[in-house]
Tab-separated table of C-alpha atoms and ligand atoms in Angstrom:
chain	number	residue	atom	x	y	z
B	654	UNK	CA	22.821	107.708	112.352
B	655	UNK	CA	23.762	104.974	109.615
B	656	UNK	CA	26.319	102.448	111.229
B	657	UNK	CA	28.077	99.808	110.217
B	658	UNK	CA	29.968	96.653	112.098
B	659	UNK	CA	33.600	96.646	111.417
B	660	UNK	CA	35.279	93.439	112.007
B	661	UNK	CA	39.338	93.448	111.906
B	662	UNK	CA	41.659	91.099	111.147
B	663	UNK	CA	39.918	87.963	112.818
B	664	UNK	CA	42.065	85.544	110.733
B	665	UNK	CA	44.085	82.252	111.321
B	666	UNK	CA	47.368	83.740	112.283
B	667	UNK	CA	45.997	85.353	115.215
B	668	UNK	CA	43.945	82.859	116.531
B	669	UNK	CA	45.810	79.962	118.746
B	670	UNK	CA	48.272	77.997	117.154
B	671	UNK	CA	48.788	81.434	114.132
B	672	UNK	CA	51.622	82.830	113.355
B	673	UNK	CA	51.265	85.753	115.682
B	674	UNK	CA	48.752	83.913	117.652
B	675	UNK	CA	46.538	86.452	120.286
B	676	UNK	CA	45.284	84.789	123.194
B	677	UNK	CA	41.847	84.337	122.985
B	678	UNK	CA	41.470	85.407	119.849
B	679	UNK	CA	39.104	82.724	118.953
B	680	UNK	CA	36.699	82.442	121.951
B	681	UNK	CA	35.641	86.246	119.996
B	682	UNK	CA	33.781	84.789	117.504
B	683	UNK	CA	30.277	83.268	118.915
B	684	UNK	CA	30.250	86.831	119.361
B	685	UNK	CA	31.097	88.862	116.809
B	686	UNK	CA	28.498	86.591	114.880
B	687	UNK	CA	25.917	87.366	117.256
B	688	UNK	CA	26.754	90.695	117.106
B	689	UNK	CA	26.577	91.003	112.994
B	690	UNK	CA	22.407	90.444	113.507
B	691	UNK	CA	22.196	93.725	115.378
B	692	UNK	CA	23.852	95.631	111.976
B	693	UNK	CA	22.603	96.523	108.715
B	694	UNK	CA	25.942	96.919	107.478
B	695	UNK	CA	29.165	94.347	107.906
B	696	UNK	CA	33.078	95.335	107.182
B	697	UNK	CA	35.468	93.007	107.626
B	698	UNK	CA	38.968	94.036	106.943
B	699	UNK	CA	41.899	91.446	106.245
B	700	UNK	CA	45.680	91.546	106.884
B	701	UNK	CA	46.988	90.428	103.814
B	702	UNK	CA	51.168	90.900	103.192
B	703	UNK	CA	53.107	89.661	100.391
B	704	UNK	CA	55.641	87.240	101.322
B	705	UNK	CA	58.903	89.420	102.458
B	706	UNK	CA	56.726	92.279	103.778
B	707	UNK	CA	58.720	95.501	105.538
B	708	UNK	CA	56.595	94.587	108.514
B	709	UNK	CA	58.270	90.878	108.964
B	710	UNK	CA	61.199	90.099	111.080
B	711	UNK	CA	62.841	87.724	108.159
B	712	UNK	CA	63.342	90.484	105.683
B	713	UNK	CA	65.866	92.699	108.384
B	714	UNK	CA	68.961	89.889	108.574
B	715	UNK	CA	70.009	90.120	112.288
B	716	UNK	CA	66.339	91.349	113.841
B	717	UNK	CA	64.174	89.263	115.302
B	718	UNK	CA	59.516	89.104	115.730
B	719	UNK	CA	58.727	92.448	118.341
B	720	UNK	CA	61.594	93.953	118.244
B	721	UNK	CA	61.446	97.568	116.775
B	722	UNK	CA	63.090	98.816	113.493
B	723	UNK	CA	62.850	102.501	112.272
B	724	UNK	CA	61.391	102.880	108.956
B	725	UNK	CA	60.827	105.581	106.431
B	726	UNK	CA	57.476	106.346	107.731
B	727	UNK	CA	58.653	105.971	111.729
B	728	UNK	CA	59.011	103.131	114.470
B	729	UNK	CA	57.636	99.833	113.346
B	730	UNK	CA	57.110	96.888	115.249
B	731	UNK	CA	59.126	93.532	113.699
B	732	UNK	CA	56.203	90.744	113.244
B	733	UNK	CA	57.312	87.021	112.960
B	734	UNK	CA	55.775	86.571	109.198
B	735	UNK	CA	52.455	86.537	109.547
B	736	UNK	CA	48.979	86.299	106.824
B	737	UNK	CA	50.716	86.175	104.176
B	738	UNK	CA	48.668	86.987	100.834
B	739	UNK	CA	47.012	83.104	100.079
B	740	UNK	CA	48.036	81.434	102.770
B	741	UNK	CA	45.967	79.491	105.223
B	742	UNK	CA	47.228	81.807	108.204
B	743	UNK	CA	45.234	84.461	105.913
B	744	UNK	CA	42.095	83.107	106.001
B	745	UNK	CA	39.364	84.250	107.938
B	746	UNK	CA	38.853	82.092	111.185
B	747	UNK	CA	36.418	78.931	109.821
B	748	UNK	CA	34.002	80.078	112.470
B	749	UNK	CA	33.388	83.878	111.457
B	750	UNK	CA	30.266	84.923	109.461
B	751	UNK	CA	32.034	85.746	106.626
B	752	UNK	CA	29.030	85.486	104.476
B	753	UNK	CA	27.244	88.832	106.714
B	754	UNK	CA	29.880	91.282	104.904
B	755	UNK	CA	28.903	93.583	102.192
B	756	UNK	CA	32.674	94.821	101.889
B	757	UNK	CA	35.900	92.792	102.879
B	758	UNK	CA	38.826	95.155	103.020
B	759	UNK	CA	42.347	94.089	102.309
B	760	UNK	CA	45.049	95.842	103.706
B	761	UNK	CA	49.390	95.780	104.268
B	762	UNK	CA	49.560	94.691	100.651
B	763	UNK	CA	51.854	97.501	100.092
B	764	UNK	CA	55.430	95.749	100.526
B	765	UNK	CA	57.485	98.792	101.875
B	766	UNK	CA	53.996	99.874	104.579
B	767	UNK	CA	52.901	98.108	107.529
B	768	UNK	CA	49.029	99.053	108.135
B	769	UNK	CA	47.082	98.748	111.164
B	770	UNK	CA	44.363	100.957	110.736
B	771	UNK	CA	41.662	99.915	108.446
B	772	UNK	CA	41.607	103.880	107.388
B	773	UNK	CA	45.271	104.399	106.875
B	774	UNK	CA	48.607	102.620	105.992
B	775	UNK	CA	51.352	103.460	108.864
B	776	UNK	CA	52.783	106.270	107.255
B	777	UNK	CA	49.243	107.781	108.706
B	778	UNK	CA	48.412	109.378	104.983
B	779	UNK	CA	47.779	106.512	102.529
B	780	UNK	CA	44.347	105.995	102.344
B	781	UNK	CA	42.862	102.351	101.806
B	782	UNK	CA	39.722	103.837	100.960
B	783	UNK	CA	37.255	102.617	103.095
B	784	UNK	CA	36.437	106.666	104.309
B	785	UNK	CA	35.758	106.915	100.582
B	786	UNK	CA	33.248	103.539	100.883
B	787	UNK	CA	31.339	104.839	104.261
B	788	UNK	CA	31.592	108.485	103.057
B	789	UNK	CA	29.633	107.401	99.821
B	790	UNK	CA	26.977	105.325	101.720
B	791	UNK	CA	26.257	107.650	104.329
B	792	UNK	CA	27.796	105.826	107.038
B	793	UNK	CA	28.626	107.898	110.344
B	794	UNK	CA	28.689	105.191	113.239
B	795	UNK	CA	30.926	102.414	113.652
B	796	UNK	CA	31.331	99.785	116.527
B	797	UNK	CA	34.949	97.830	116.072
B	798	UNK	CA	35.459	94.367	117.162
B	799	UNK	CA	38.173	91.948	116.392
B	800	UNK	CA	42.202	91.530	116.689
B	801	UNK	CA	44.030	92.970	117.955
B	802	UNK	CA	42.854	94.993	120.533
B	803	UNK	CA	46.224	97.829	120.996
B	804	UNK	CA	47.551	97.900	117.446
B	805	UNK	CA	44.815	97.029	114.257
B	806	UNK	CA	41.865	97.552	116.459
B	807	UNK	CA	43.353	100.638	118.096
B	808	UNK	CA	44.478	102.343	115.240
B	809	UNK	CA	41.695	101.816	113.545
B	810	UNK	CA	39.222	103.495	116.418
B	811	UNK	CA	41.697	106.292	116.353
B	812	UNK	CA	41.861	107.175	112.721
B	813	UNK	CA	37.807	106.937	112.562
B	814	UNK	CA	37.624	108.932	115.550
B	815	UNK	CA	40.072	112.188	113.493
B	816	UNK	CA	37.585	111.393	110.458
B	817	UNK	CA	34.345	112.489	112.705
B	818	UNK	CA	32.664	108.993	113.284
B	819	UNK	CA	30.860	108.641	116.180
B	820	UNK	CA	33.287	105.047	117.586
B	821	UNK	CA	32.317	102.544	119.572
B	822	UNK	CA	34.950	99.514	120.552
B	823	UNK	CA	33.268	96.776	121.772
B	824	UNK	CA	36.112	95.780	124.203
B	825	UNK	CA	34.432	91.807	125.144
B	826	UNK	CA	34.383	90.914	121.289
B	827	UNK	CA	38.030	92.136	121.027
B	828	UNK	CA	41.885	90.445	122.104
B	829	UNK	CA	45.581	92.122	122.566
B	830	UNK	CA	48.644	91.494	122.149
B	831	UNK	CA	49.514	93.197	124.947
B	832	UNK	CA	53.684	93.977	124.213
B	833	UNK	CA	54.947	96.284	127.134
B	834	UNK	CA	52.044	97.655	128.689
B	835	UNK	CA	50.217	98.154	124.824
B	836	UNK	CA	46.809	97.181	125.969
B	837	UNK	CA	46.651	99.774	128.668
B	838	UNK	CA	48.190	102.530	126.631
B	839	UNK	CA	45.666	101.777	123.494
B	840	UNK	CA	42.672	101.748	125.806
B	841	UNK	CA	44.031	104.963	127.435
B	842	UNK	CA	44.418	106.453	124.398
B	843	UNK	CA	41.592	105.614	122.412
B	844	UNK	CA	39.321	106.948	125.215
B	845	UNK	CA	41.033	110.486	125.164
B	846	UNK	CA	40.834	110.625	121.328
B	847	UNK	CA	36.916	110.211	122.210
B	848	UNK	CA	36.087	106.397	121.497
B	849	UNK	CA	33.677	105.024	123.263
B	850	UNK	CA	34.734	101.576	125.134
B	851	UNK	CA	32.358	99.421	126.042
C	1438	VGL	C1	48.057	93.187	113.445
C	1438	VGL	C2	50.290	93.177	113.941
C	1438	VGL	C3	50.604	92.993	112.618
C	1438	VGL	C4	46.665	93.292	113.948
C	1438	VGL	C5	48.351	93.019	112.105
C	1438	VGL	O1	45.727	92.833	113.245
C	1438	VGL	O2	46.478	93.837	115.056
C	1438	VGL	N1	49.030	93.277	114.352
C	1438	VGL	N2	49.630	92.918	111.707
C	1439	ZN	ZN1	50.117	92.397	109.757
């Protein structure tokens, strides 16, 4: 089986002292460069929203960061404003191997979608296209570190796991948010959709 290393969203803004900062989320990444060695392949995907994103608490006057709004495409979690496309709260944390990836995925650049999963924007049918990328290099495995734990890294392990990847989440080389029992319900859930947590 032909895997590949899939490394989400470990960026600025949710490291300590981010915009939607996850605790921990930079003790992950001694790791998740030690872990790059043991792959032939490296993804890393990037949260990247244009300023006034759908997804942001300051574009719904009145609302404020984790509340829920309902949106075309269903319930949607109000972020304070977070990676926002150039910004230094975009960047990758300084620490990360960026250099390891052969692909760095971009995604929530559509201004009316949130998107969690690497696979899908959060209307669950707009592809980004990285099935098409691992579809056309033969890649079947993939382990899933990163940020956050119960909604990119979740979704993410879920959608892979409905495309017929074999998915492993490495749970120590991942952080949550952890919003009203998330963590538990993610982990829960990615285990019954077959995702193997390690
Ligand atoms: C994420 C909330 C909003 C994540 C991204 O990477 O888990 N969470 N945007
Ligand atoms: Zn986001």
């Amino acid at each position: 089986m032909t895997k590949a290393l899939i490394v989400i969203d470990v960026q600025n803004d949710f490291c300590p002292g981010g915009a939607l900062a996850v605790a921990g989320g930079d003790a992950i990444v001694p790791g998740i460069n030690a872990a790059m060695t043991g792959f032939s392949t490296v993804i890393l995907s990037q949260d990247w929203h244009p300023a006034g994103h759908s997804s942001f608490a300051t574009s719904h006057p009145g609302r404020a960061p984790m509340e829920m709004a309902e949106m075309p495409y269903g319930p949607q979690v109000l972020w304070p404003d977070h990676c926002v496309q150039g910004s230094a709260g975009a960047k990758f944390h300084a620490g990360l191997n960026v250099d390891r990836a052969d692909l760095i995925l971009r995604k929530g650049y559509n201004p009316a979608i949130d998107s969690y999963s690497t696979f899908f924007e959060n209307d669950r049918s707009t592809p980004t296209g990285l099935h098409g990328y691992l579809t056309e290099r033969g890649i079947t495995g993939l382990t899933m570190v990163g940020l956050a734990t119960d909604f990119c890294v979740n979704y993410s392990a879920l959608d892979a796991a409905r495309l017929g990847y074999a998915v492993r989440v490495e749970t120590t080389l991942c952080r949550g948010i952890d919003m009203n029992g998330s963590l538990a319900a993610a982990e829960a859930g990615m285990r019954s959709a077959g995702v193997t947590l390690a």
